[in-house]
Short mmCIF file of C-alpha atoms in Angstrom, two decimals:
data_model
loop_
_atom_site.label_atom_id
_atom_site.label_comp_id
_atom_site.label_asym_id
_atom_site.label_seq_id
_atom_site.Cartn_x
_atom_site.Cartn_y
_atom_site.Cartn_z
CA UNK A 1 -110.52 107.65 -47.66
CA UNK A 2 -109.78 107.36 -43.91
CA UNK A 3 -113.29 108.44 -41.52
CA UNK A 4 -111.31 109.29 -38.93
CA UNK A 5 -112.35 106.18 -36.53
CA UNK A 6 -109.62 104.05 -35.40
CA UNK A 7 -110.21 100.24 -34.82
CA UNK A 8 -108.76 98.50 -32.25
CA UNK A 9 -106.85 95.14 -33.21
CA UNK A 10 -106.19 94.07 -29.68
CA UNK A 11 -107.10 90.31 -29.51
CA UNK A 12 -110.11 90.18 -26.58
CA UNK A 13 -110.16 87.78 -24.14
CA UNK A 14 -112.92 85.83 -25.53
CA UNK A 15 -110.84 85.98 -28.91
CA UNK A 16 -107.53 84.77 -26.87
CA UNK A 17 -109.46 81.93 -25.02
CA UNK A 18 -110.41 80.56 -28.16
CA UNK A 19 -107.04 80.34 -29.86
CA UNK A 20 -105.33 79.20 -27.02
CA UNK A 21 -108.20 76.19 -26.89
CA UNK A 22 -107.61 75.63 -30.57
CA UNK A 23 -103.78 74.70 -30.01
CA UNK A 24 -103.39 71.22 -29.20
CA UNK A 25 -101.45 70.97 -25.81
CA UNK A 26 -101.31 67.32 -24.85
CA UNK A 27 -99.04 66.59 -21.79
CA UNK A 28 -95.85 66.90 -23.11
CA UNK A 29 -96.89 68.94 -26.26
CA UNK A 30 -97.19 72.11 -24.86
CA UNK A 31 -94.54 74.36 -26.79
CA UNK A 32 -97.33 75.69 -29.41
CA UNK A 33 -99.99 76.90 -27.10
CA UNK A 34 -96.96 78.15 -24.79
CA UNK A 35 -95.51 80.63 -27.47
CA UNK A 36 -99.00 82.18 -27.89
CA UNK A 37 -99.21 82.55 -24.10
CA UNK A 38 -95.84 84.31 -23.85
CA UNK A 39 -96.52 86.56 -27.15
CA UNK A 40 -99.98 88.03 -25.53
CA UNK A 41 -97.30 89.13 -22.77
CA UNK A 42 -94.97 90.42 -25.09
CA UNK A 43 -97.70 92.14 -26.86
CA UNK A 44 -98.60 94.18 -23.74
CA UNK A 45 -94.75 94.96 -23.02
CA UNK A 46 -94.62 92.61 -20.40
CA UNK A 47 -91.45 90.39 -19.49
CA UNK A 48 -91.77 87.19 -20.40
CA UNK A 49 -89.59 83.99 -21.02
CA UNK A 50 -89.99 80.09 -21.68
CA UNK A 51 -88.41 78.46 -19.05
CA UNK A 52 -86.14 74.84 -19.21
CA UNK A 53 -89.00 72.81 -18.31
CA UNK A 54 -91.71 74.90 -20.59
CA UNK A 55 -93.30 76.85 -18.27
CA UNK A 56 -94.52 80.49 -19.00
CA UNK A 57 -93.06 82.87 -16.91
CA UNK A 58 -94.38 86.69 -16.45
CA UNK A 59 -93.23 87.94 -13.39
CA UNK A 60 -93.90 91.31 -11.70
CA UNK A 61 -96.12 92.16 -8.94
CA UNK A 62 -95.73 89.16 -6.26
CA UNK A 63 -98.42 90.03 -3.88
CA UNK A 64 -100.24 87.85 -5.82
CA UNK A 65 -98.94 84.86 -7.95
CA UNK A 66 -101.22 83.57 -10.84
CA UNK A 67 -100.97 80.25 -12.31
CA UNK A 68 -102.49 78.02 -14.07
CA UNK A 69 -101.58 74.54 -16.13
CA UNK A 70 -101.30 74.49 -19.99
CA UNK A 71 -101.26 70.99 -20.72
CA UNK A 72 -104.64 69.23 -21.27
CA UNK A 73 -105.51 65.36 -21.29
CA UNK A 74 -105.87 63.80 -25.28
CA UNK A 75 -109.14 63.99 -26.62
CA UNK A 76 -110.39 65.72 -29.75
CA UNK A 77 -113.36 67.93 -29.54
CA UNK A 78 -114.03 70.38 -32.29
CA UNK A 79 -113.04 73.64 -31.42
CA UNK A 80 -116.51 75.96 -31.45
CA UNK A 81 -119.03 78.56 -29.89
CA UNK A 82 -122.49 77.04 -29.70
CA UNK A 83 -125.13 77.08 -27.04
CA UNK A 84 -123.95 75.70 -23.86
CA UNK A 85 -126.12 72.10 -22.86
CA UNK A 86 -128.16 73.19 -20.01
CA UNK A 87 -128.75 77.10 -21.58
CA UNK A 88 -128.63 78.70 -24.73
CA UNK A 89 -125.84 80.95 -23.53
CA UNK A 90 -123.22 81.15 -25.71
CA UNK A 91 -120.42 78.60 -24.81
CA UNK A 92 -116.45 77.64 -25.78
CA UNK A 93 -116.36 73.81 -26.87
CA UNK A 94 -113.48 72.04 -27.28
CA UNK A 95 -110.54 69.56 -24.83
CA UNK A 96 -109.40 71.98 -22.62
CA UNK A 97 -111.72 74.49 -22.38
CA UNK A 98 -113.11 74.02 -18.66
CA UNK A 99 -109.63 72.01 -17.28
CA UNK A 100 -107.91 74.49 -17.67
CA UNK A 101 -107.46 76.82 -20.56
CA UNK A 102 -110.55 79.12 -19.22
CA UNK A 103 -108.98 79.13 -15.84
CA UNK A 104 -105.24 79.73 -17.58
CA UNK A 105 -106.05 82.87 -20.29
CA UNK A 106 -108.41 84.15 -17.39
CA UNK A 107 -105.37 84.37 -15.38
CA UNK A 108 -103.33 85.65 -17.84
CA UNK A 109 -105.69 88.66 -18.52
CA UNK A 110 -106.15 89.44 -15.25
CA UNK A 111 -101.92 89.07 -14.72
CA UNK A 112 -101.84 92.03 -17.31
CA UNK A 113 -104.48 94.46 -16.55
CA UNK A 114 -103.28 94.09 -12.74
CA UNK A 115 -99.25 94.02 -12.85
CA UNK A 116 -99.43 90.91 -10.86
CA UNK A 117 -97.04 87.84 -11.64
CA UNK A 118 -97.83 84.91 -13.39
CA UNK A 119 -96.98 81.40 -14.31
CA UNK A 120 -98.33 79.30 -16.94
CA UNK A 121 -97.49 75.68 -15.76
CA UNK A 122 -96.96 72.17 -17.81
CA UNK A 123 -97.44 68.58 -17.08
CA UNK A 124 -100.16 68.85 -13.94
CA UNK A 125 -102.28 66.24 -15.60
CA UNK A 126 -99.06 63.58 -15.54
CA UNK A 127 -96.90 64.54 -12.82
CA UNK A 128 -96.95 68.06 -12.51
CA UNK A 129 -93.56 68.91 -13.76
CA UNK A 130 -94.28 72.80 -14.15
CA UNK A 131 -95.04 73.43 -10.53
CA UNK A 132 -92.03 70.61 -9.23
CA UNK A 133 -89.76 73.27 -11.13
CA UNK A 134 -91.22 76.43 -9.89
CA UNK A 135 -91.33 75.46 -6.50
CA UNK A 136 -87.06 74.90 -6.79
CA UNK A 137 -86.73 77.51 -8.84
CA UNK A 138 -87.83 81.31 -6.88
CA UNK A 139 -88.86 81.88 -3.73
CA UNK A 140 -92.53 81.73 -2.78
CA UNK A 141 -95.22 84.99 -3.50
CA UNK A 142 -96.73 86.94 -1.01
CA UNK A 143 -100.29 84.42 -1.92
CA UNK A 144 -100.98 82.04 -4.78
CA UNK A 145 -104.18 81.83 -6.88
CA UNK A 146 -104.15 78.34 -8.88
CA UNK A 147 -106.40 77.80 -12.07
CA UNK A 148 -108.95 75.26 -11.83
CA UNK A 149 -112.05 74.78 -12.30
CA UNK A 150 -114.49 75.99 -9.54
CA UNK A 151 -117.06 78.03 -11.24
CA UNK A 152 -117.07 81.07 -11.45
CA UNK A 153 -118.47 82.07 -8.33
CA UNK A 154 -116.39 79.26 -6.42
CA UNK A 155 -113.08 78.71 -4.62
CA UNK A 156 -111.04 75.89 -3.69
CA UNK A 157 -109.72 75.99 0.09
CA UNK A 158 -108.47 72.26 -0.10
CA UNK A 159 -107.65 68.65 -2.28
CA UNK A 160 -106.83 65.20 -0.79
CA UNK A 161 -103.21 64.15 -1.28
CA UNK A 162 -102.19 61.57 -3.44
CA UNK A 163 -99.71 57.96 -2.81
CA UNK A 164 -99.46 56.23 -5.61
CA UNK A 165 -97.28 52.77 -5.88
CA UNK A 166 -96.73 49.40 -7.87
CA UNK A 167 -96.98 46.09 -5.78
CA UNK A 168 -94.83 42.64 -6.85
CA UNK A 169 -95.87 39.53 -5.96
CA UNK A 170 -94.03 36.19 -6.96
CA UNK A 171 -94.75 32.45 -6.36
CA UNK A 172 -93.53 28.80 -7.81
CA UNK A 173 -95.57 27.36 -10.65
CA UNK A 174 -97.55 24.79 -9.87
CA UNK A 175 -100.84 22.74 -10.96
CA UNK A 176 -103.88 24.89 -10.18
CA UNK A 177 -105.32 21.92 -8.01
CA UNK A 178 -102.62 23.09 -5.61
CA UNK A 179 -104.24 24.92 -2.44
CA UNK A 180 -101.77 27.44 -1.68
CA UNK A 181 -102.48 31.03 -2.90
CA UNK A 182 -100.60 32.03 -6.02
CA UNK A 183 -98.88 35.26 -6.75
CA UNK A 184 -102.37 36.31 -8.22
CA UNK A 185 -104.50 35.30 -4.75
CA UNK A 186 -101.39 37.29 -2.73
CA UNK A 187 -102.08 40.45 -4.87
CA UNK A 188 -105.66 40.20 -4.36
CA UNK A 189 -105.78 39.37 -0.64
CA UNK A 190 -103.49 42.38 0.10
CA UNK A 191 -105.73 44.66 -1.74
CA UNK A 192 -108.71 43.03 0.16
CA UNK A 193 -106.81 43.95 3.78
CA UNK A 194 -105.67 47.66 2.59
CA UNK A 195 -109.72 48.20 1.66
CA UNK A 196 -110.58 47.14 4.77
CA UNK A 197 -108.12 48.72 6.74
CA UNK A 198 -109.50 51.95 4.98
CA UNK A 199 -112.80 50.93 5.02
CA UNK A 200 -114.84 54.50 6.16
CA UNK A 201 -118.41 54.50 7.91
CA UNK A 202 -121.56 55.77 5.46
CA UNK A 203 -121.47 58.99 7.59
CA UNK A 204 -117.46 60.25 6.07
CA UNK A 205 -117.49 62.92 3.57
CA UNK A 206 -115.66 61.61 0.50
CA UNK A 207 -112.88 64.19 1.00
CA UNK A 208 -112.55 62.93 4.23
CA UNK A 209 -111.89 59.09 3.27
CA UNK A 210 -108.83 57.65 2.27
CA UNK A 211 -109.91 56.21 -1.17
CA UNK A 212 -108.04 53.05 -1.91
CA UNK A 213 -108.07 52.46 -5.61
CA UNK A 214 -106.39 49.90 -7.97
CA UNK A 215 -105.03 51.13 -11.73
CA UNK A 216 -104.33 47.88 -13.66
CA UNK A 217 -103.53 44.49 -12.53
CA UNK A 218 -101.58 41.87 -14.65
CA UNK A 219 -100.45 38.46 -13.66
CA UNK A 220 -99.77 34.74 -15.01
CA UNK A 221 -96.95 32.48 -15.67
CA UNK A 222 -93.87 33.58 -16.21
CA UNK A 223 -92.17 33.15 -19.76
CA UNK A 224 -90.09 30.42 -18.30
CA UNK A 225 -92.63 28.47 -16.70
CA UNK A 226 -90.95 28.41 -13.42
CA UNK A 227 -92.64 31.05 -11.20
CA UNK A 228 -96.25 32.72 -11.32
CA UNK A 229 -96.29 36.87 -11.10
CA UNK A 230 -98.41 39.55 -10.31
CA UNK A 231 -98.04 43.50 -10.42
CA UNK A 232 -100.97 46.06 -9.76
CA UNK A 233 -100.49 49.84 -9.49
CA UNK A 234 -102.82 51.26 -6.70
CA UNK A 235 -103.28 55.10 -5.87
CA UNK A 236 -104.62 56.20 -2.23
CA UNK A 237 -106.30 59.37 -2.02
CA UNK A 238 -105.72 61.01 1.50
CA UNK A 239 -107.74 63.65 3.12
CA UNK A 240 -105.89 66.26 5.29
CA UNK A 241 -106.34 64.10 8.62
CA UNK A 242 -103.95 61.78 7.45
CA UNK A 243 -100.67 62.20 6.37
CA UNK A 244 -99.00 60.46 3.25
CA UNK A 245 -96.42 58.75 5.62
CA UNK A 246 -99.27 57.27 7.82
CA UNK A 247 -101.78 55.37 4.75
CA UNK A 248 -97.89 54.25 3.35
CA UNK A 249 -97.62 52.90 7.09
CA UNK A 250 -100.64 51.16 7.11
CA UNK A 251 -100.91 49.92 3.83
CA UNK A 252 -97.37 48.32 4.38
CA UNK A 253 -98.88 46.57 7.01
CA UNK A 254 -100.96 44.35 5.06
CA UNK A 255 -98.07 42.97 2.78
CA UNK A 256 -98.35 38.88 2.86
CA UNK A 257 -94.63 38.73 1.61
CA UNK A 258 -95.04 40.79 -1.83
CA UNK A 259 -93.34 44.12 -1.56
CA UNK A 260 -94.48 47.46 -2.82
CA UNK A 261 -92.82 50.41 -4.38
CA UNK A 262 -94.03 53.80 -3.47
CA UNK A 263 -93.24 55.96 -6.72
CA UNK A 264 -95.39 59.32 -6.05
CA UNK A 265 -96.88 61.08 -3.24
CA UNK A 266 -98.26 64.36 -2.72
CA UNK A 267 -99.03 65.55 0.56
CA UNK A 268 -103.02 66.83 1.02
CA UNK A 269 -104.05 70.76 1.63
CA UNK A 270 -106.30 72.57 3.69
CA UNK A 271 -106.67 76.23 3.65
CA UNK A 272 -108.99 78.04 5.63
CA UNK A 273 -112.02 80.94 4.77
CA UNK A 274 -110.75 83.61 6.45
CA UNK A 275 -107.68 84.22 5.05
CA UNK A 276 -107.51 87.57 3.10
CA UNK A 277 -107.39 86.18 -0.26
CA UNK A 278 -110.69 83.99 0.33
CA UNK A 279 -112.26 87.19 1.73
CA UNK A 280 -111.22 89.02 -1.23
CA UNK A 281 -112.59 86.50 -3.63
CA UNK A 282 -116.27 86.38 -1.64
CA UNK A 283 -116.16 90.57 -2.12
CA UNK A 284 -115.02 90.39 -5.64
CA UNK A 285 -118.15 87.42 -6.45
CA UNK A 286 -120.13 89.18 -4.64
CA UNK A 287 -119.86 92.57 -6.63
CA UNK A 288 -120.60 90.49 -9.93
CA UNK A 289 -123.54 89.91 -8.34
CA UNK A 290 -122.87 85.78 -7.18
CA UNK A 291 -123.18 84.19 -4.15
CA UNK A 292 -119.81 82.70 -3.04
CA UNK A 293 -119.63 78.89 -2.92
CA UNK A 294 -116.99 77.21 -0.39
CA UNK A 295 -115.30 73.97 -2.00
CA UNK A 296 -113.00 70.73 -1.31
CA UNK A 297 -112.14 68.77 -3.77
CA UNK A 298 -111.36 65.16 -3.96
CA UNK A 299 -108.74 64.99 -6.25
CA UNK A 300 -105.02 66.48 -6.05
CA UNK A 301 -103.66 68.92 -8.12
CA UNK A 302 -100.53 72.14 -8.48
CA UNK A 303 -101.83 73.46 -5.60
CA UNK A 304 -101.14 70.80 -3.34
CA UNK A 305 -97.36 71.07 -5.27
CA UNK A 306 -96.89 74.41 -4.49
CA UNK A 307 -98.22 74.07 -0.56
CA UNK A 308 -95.87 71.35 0.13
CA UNK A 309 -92.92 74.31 0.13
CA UNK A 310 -94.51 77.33 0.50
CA UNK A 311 -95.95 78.98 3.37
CA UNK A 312 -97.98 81.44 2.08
CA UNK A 313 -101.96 81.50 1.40
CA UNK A 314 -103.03 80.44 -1.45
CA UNK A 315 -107.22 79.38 -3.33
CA UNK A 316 -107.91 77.47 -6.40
CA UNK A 317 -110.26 79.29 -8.33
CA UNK A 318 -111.21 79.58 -11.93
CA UNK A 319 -114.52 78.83 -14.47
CA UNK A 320 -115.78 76.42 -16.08
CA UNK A 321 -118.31 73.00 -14.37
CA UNK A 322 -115.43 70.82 -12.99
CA UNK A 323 -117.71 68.02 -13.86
CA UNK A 324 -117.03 68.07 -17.46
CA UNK A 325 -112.81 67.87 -16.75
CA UNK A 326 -111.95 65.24 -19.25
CA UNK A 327 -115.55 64.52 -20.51
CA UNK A 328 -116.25 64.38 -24.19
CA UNK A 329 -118.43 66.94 -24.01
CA UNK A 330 -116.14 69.70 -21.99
CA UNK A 331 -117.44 73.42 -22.37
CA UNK A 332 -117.43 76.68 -20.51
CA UNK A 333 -119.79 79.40 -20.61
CA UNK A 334 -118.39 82.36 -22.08
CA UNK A 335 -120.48 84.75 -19.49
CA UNK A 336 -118.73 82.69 -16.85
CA UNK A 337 -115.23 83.63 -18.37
CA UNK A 338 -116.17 87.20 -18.48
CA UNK A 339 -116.99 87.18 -14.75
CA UNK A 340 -114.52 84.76 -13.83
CA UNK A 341 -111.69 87.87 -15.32
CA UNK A 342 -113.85 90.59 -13.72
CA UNK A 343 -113.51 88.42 -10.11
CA UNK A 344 -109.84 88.52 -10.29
CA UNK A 345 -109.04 91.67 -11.25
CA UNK A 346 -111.16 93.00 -8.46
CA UNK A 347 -108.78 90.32 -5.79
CA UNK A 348 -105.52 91.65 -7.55
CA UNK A 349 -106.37 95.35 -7.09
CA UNK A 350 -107.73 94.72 -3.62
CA UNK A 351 -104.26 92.21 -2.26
CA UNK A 352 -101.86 94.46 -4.26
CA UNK A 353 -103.59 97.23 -1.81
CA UNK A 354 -104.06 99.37 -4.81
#
């Protein structure tokens, strides 16, 4: 017999952050956890499609432009509420849950109760393949609001660039009694000259260094016997008072006759505080009752992408401890998500001029 109440079966945001962290999304596996993105659009009448490269488009209002990345690094961590580590608050565990599914379904709640647009993007943690599309593909939003982690009551005004390349060295074989350098020595000394070439008093900021940094080295004999190689893949992180082209120029400038291949760079980004989406954000954390924190970030990520073509102002924001990106023991707050939702609907409604 019926008692006359009727029970909603609207999946809550809570309820839609978890499933979305239970799909697996590895870089490059992202079609799952896509499909559940673009149904919760769907299921609030909401145009929606999956785009070539896999991205999850929702557009409408662009006075605002919400996106956030999909993809996640590997890393199993069972999927579960339990107390968070430094409170007994209630907290979402599991690989993706701070970098940057909290940031990404907060986005995509806030997209729907707002009108605004929305872009769920794929392959930032590799070589950000979503936002290289999207950036080709329409014309750039009125402002731009990237998902990442910040905390809740943080926002992202700038990230270092990135150059990333592979330097070759070769040299005859020859009895290691022999004085002159190798292939080997060559890599090594040139990495020695571009460190000190870079090398930044105790007084720099990090995000104001270049950061020189080498990824793997391999070297040895070559199968024939004839020649000795070496190869090392080195990333430069560079602050916004450099340019890409100028760390390329001067780490060129070591080269003692190996030659380098530049295979990725992304240019860095500075916005500043006074722009109206950072004053809407310190209104909107400051009505759930936070005290607005200013950040730079070493690292690079979409936004960077999506700054290198369009001219319009744009903040990284989103929940979660960006210290536990990738960490085994990644987990977000759930009162954090709640606020993080209630921040951006207030920005939305306050840009779109509502």
């Amino acid at each position: 017999m019926s008692t006359g109440t009727t029970v909603s079966t609207e999946t809550t945001p809570r309820e839609l952050l978890e499933e979305i962290v239970s799909i697996r999304s590895v870089s490059g596996e992202e079609g799952a956890c896509a499909e559940r993105l673009a149904s919760y659009f769907e299921n609030h009448g909401r145009e929606v499609w999956i785009d070539e490269v896999g991205n999850v488009r929702a557009p409408a209002d662009d006075s605002v432009l919400l996106t956030s990345h999909i993809d996640t690094v590997p890393g199993e961590i069972p999927v579960r509420i339990d107390a968070a580590e430094t409170t007994d608050e209630p907290a979402l565990w599991g690989r993706g849950s701070v970098d940057a599914k909290g940031p990404l379904v907060a986005m995509a709640v806030a997209a729907v109760r707002t009108g605004l647009s929305f872009v769920g993007v794929v392959g930032e943690e590799v070589d950000s393949r979503g936002a290289r599309h999207l950036i080709a593909d329409r014309d750039a939003p009125d402002t731009v609001i990237n998902g990442e982690p910040s905390g809740w009551n943080g926002i992202t005004l700038g990230y270092r660039g990135l150059l990333a390349g592979t330097y070759v060295a070769t040299s005859e074989s020859g009895h290691t009694s022999r004085p002159e350098n190798n292939a080997i020595q060559d890599a090594m000394d040139w990495w020695q000259r571009v460190e000190a070439a870079f090398d930044p008093d105790d007084w720099t900021p990090v995000f104001e260094r270049v950061t020189c940094k080498p990824i793997d080295i391999e070297g040895g004999t070559n199968d024939d016997g004839l020649s000795v190689e070496a190869s090392m893949n080195v990333q430069f992180r560079v602050p916004p008072s450099h340019t890409v082209a100028e760390v390329r120029e001067i780490a060129d400038a070591q080269l003692n006759g190996g030659t380098i291949r530049w295979y990725d760079e992304v240019p860095p980004v500075m916005m500043g505080p006074r722009t109206d989406v950072a004053r809407a954000f310190r209104v909107g954390i400051r009505e759930q009752d936070g005290e607005p924190r200013l950040l730079r970030k070493t690292g690079t990520s979409d936004m960077n992408i999506f700054a290198s073509e369009w001219d319009c102002p744009m903040i990284t924001y989103g929940p979660g401890d960006s210290d536990l990106d990738h960490a085994p023991n990644e987990h977000l707050p759930l009162s954090a998500f709640d606020r993080s939702i209630a921040v951006l609907e207030a920005v939305g409604t306050t840009l779109r001029g509502d």
